[in-house]
PDB file of C-alpha atoms in Angstrom:
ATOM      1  CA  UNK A   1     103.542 110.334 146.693  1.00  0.00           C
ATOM      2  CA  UNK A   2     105.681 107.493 145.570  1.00  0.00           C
ATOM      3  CA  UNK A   3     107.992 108.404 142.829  1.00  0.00           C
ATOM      4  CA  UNK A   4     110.218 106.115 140.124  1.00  0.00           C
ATOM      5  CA  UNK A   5     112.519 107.698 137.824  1.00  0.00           C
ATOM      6  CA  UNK A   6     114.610 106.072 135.377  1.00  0.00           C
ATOM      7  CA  UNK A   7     117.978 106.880 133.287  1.00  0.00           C
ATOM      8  CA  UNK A   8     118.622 106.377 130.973  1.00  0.00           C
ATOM      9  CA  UNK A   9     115.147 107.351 128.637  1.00  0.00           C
ATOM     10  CA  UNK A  10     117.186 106.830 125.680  1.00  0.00           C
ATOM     11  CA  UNK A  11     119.502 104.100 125.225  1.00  0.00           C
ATOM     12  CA  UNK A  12     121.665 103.579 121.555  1.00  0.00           C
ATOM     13  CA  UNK A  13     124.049 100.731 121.771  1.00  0.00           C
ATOM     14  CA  UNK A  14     125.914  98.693 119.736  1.00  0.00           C
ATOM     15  CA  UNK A  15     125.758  94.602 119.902  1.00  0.00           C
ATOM     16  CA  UNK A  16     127.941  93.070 121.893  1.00  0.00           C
ATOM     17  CA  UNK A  17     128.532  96.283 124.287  1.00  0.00           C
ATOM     18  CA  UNK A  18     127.381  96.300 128.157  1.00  0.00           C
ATOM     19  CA  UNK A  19     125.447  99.287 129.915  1.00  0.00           C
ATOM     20  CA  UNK A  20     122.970  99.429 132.602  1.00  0.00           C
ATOM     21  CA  UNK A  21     119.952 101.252 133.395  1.00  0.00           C
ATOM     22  CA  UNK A  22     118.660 102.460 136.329  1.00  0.00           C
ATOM     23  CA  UNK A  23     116.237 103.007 138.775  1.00  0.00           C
ATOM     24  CA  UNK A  24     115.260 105.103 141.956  1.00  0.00           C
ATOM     25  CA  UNK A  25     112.055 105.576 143.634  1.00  0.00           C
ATOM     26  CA  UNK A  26     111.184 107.992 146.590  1.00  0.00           C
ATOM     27  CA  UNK A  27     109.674 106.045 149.493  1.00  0.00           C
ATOM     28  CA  UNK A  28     110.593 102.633 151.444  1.00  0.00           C
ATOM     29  CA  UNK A  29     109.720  99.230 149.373  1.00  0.00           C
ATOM     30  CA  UNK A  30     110.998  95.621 149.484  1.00  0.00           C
ATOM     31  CA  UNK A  31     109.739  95.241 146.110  1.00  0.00           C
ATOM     32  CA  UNK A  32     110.563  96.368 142.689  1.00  0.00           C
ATOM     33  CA  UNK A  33     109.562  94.698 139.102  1.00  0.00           C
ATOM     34  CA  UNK A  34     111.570  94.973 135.723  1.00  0.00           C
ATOM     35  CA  UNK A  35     108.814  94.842 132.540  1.00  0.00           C
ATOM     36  CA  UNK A  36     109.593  94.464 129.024  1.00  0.00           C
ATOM     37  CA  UNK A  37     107.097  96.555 126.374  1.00  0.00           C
ATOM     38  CA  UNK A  38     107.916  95.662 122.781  1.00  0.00           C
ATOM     39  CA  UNK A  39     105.846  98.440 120.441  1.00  0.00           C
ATOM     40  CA  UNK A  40     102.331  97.996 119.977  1.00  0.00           C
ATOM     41  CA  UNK A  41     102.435  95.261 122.575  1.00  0.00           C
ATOM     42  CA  UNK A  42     101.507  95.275 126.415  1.00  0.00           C
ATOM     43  CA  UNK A  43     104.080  94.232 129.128  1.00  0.00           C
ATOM     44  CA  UNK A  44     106.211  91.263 129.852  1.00  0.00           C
ATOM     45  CA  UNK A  45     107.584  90.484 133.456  1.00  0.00           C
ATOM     46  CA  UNK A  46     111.050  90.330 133.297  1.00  0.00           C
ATOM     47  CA  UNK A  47     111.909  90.326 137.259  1.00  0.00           C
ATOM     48  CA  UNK A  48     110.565  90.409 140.591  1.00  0.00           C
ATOM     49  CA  UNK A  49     112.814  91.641 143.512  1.00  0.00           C
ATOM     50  CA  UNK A  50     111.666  91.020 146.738  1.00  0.00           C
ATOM     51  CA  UNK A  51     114.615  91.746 149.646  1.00  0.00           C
ATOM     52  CA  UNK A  52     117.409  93.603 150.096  1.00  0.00           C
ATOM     53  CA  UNK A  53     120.472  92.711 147.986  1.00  0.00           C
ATOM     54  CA  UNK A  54     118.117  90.118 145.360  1.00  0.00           C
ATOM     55  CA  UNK A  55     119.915  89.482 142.325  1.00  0.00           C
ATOM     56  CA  UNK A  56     117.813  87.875 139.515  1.00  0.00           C
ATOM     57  CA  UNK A  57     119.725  86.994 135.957  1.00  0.00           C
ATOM     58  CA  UNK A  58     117.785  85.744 132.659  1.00  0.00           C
ATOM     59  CA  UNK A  59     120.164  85.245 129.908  1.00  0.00           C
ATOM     60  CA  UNK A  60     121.808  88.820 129.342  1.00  0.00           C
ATOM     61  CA  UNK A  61     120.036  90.620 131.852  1.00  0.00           C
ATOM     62  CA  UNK A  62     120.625  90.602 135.054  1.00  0.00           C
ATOM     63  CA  UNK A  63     118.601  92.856 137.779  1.00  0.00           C
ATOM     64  CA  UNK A  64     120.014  93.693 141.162  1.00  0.00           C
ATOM     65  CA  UNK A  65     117.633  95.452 144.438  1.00  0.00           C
ATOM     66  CA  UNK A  66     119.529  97.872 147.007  1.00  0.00           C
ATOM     67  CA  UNK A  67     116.470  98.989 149.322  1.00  0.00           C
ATOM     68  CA  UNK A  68     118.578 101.330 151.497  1.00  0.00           C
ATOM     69  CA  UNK A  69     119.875 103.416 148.633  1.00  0.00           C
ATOM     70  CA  UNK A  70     116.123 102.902 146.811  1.00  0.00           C
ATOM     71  CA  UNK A  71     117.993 101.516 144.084  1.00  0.00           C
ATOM     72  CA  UNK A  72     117.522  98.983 141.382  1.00  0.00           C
ATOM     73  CA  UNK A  73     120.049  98.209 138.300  1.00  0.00           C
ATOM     74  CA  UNK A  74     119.096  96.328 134.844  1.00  0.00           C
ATOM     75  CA  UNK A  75     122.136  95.159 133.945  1.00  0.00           C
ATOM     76  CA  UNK A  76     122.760  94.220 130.075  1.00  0.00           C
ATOM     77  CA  UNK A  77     125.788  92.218 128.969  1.00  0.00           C
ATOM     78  CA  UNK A  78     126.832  91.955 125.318  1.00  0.00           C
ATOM     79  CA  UNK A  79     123.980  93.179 123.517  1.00  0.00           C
ATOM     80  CA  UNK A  80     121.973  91.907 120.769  1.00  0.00           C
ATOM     81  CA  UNK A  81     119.141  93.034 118.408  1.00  0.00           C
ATOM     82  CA  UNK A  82     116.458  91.223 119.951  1.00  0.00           C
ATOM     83  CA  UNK A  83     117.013  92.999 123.622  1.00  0.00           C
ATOM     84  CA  UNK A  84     115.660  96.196 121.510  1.00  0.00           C
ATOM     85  CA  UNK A  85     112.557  96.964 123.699  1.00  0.00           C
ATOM     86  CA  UNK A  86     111.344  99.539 126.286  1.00  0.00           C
ATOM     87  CA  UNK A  87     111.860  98.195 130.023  1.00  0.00           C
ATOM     88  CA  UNK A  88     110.058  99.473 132.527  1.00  0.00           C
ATOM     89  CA  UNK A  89     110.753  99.478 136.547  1.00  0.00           C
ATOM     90  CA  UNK A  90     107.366  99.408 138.806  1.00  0.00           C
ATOM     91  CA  UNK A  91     107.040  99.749 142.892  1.00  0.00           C
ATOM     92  CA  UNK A  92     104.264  98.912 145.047  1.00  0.00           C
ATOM     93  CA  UNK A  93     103.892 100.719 147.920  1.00  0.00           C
ATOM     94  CA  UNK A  94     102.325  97.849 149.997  1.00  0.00           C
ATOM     95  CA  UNK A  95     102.046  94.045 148.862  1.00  0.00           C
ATOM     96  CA  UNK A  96      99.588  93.844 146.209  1.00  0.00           C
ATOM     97  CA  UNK A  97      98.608  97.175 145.947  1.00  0.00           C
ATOM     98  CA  UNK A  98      99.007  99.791 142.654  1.00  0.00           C
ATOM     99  CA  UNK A  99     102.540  99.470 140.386  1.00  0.00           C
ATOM    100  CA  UNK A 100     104.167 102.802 140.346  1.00  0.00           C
ATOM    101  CA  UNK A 101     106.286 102.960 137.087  1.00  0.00           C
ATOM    102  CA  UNK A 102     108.985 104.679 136.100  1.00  0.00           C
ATOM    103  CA  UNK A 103     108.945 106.470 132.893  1.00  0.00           C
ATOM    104  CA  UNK A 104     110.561 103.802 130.967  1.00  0.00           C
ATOM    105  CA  UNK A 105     113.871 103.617 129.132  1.00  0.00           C
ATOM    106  CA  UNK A 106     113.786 102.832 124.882  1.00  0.00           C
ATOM    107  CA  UNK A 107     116.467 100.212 124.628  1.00  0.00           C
ATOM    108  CA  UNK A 108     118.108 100.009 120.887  1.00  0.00           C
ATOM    109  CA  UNK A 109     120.787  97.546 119.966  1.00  0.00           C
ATOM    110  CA  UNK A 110     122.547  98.612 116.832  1.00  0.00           C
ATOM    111  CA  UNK A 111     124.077  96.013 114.681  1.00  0.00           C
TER     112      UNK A 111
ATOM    113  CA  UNK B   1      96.406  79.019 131.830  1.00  0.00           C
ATOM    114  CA  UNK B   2      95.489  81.271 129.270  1.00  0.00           C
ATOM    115  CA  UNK B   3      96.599  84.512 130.811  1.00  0.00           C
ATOM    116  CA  UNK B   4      94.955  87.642 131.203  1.00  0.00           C
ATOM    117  CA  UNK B   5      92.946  88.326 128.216  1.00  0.00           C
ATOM    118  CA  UNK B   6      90.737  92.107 126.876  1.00  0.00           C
ATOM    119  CA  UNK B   7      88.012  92.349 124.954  1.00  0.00           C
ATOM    120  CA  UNK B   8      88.149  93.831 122.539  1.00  0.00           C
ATOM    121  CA  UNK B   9      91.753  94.727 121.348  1.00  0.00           C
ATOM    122  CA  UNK B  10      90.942  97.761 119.443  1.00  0.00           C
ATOM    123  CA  UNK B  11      88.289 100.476 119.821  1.00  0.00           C
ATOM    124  CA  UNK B  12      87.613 103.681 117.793  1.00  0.00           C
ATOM    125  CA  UNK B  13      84.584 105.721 118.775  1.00  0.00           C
ATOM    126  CA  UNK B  14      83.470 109.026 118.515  1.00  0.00           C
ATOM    127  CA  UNK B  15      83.458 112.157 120.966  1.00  0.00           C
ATOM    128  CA  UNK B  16      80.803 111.679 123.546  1.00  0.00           C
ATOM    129  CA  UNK B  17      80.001 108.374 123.124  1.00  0.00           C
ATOM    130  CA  UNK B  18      80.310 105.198 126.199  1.00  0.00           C
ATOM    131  CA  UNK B  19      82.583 102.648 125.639  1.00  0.00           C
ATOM    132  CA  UNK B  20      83.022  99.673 127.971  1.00  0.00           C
ATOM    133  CA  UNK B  21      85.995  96.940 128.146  1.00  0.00           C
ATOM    134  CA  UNK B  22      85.973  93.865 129.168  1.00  0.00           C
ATOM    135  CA  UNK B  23      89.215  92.135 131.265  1.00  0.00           C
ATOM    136  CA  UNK B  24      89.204  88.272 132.137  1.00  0.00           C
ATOM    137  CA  UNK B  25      92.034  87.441 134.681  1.00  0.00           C
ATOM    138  CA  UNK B  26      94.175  84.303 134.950  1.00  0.00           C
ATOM    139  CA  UNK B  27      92.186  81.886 136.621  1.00  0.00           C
ATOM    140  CA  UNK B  28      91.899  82.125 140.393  1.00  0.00           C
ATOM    141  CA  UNK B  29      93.847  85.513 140.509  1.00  0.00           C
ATOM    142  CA  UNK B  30      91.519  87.747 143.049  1.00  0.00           C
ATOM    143  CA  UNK B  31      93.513  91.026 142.550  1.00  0.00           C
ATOM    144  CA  UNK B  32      92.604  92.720 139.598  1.00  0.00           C
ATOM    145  CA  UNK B  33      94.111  95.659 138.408  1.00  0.00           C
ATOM    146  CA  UNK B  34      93.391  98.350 135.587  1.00  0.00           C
ATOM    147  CA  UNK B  35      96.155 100.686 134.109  1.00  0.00           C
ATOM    148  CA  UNK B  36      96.220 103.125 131.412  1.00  0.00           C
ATOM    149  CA  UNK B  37      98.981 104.283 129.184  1.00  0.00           C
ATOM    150  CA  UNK B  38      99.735 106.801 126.651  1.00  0.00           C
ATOM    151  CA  UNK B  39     102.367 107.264 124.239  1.00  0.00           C
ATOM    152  CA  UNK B  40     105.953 107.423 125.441  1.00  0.00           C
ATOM    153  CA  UNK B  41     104.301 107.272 128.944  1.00  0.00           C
ATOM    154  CA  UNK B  42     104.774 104.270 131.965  1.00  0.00           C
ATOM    155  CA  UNK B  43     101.249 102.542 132.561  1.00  0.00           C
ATOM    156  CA  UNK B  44      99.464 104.556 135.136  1.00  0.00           C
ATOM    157  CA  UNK B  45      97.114 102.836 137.736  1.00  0.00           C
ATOM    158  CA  UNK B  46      93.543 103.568 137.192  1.00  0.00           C
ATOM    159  CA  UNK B  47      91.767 100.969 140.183  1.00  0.00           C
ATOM    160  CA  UNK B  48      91.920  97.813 141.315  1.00  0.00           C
ATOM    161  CA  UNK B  49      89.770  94.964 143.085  1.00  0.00           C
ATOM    162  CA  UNK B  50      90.271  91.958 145.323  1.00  0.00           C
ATOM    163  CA  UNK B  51      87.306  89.484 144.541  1.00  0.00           C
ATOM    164  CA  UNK B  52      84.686  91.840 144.081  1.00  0.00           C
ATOM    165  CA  UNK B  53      85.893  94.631 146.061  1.00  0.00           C
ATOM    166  CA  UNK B  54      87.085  98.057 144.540  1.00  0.00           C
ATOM    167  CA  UNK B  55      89.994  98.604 147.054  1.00  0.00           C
ATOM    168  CA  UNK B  56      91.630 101.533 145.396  1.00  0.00           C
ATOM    169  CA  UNK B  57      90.402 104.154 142.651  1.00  0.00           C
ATOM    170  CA  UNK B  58      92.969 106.383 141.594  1.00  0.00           C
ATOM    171  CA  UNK B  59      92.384 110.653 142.301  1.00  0.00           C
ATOM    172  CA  UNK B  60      93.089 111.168 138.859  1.00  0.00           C
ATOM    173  CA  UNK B  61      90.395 109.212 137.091  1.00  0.00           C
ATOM    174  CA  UNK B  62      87.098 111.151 136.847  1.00  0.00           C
ATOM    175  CA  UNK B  63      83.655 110.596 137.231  1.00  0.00           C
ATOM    176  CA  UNK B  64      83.175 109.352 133.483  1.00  0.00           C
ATOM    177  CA  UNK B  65      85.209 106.366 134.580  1.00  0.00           C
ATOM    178  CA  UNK B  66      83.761 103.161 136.154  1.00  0.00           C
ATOM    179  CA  UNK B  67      84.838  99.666 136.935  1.00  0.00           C
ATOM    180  CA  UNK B  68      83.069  96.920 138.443  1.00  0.00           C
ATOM    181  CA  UNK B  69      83.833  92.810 139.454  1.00  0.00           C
ATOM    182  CA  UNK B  70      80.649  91.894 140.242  1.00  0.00           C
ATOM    183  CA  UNK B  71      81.505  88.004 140.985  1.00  0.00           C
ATOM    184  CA  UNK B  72      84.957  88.214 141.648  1.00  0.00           C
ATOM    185  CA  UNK B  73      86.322  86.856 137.922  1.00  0.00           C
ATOM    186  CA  UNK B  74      86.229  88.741 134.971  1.00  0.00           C
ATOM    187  CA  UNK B  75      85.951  93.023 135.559  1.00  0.00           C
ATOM    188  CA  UNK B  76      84.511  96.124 133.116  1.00  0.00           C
ATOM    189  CA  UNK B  77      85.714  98.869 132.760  1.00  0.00           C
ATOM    190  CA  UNK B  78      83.360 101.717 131.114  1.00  0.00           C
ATOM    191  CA  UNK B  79      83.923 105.308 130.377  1.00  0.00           C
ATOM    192  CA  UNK B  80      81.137 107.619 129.887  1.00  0.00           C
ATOM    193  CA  UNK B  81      81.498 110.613 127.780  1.00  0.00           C
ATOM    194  CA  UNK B  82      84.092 109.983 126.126  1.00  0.00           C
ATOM    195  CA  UNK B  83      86.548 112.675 125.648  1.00  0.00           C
ATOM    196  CA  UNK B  84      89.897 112.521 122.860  1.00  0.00           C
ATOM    197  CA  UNK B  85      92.169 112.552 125.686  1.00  0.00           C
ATOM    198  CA  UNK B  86      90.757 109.395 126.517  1.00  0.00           C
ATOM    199  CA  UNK B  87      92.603 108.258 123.626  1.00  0.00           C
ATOM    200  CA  UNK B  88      95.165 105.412 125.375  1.00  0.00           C
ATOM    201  CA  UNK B  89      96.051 101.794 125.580  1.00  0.00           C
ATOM    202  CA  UNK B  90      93.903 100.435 128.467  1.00  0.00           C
ATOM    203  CA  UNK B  91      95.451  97.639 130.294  1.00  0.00           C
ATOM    204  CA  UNK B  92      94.372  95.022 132.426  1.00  0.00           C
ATOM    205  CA  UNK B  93      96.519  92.965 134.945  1.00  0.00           C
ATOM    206  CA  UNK B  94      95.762  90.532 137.803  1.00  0.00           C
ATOM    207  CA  UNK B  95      97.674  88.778 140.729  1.00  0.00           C
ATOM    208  CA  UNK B  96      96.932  85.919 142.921  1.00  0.00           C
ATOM    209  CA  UNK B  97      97.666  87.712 146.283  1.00  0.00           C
ATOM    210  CA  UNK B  98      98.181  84.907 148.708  1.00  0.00           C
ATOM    211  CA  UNK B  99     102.072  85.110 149.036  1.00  0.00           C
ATOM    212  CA  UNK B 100     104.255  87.963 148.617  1.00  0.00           C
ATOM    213  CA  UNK B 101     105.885  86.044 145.984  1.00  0.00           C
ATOM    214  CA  UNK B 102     102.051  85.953 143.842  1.00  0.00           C
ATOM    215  CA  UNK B 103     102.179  89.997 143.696  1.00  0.00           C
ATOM    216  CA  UNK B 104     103.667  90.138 140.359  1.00  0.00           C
ATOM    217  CA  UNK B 105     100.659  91.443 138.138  1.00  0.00           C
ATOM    218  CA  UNK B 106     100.457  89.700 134.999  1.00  0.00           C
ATOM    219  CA  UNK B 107      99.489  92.303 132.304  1.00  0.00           C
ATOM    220  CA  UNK B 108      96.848  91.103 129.376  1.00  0.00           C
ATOM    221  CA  UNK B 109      97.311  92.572 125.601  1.00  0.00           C
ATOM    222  CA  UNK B 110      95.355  95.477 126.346  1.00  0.00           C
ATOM    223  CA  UNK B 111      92.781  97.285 124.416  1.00  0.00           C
ATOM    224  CA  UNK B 112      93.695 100.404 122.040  1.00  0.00           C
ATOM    225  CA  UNK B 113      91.287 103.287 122.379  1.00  0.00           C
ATOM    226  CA  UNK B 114      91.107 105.629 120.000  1.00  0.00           C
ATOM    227  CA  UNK B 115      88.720 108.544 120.202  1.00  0.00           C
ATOM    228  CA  UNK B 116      87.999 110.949 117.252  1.00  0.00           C
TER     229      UNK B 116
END
């Protein structure tokens, strides 16, 4: 069974500060997808990663795919308010097939 | 392009009662996809068609729980019985599927169940 796991769940920061979240997942994938959730609202695609070694950057994010170490990085550099969201990571097993997420990680920029 | 829209956006029924959602994907998509998610939870992947095909249900989703895409375009998604731990945020998502690059599922707004 494919697994995802994030860390951080919880993320305080301040404006202006850098951190990154990650994510693993259990079984072999070329693919992994970074989704925004703001509350009450249903998801946004941030990223698609489709090879080894992709790097995709969108203003201050930037999301990075390392397949052999099943490992994907969200990247945030100098903070502001209006990053505050949850961001999700997602796998599919096979192309097109079911999104395995991970369990999400609450983003809050602080002022 | 409209995107992926749900009908409707809210629902509140009552214990034992059928309730039935409607999803309309982008135009042209042929994957179709239906998630569910709870409170503090990632979406979790309830089935999903190509054209009219059902190519995947999920274990976990019971025998209350039906979807259909009978022409290929817009899908329904009914649950019988309903129970309060149906209580979720249904969500509908669909991909055009022709090039690895047209996997990404674009989500629609969903639609809020609430069961009392």
């Amino acid at each position: 069974e494919l697994k995802v796991e994030q860390n951080p769940l919880f993320l305080s920061m301040q404006e202006g500060k850098n951190y990154t979240i990650y994510c693993n997942y259990s079984t072999t994938s070329d693919r992994l997808y970074w989704y925004r959730q703001d509350p009450g609202k249903s998801l946004e695609s941030l990223f698609v990663l489709l090879s080894n070694g992709a790097v995709k950057q969108e203003g201050r994010l930037m999301a990075s795919l390392d397949t052999k170490a099943r490992l994907s990085t969200l990247h945030i550099t100098a903070a502001v308010h209006d990053l505050s969201a949850t961001y999700f990571c997602a796998v599919d097993k096979t192309s097109g097939s079911r999104l395995t997420f991970g369990e999400g990680t609450q983003l809050t920029v602080n002022p | 392009d409209t995107g992926v829209s749900q009908d409707p956006r809210h629902k509140i029924t009552k214990r034992g009662q059928n309730v039935t959602f409607r999803c309309d994907p982008i135009s042209e998509h042929n994957r179709l996809y239906w998630y569910r998610q709870t409170l503090g939870q990632g979406p979790e992947f309830l089935t999903y068609f190509q054209n009219e095909a059902q190519l995947e249900k999920s274990r976990l989703l019971s025998d209350r729980f039906s979807a259909e895409r009978p022409k290929g375009s817009f899908s329904t998604l009914e649950i019988q019985r309903t129970e309060q731990g149906d209580s979720a945020m249904y969500l509908c998502a669909s991909s055009s599927g022709r090039q690895a690059r047209d996997y990404e599922q674009y989500f629609g707004p969903g639609t809020r169940l609430t069961v009392t």
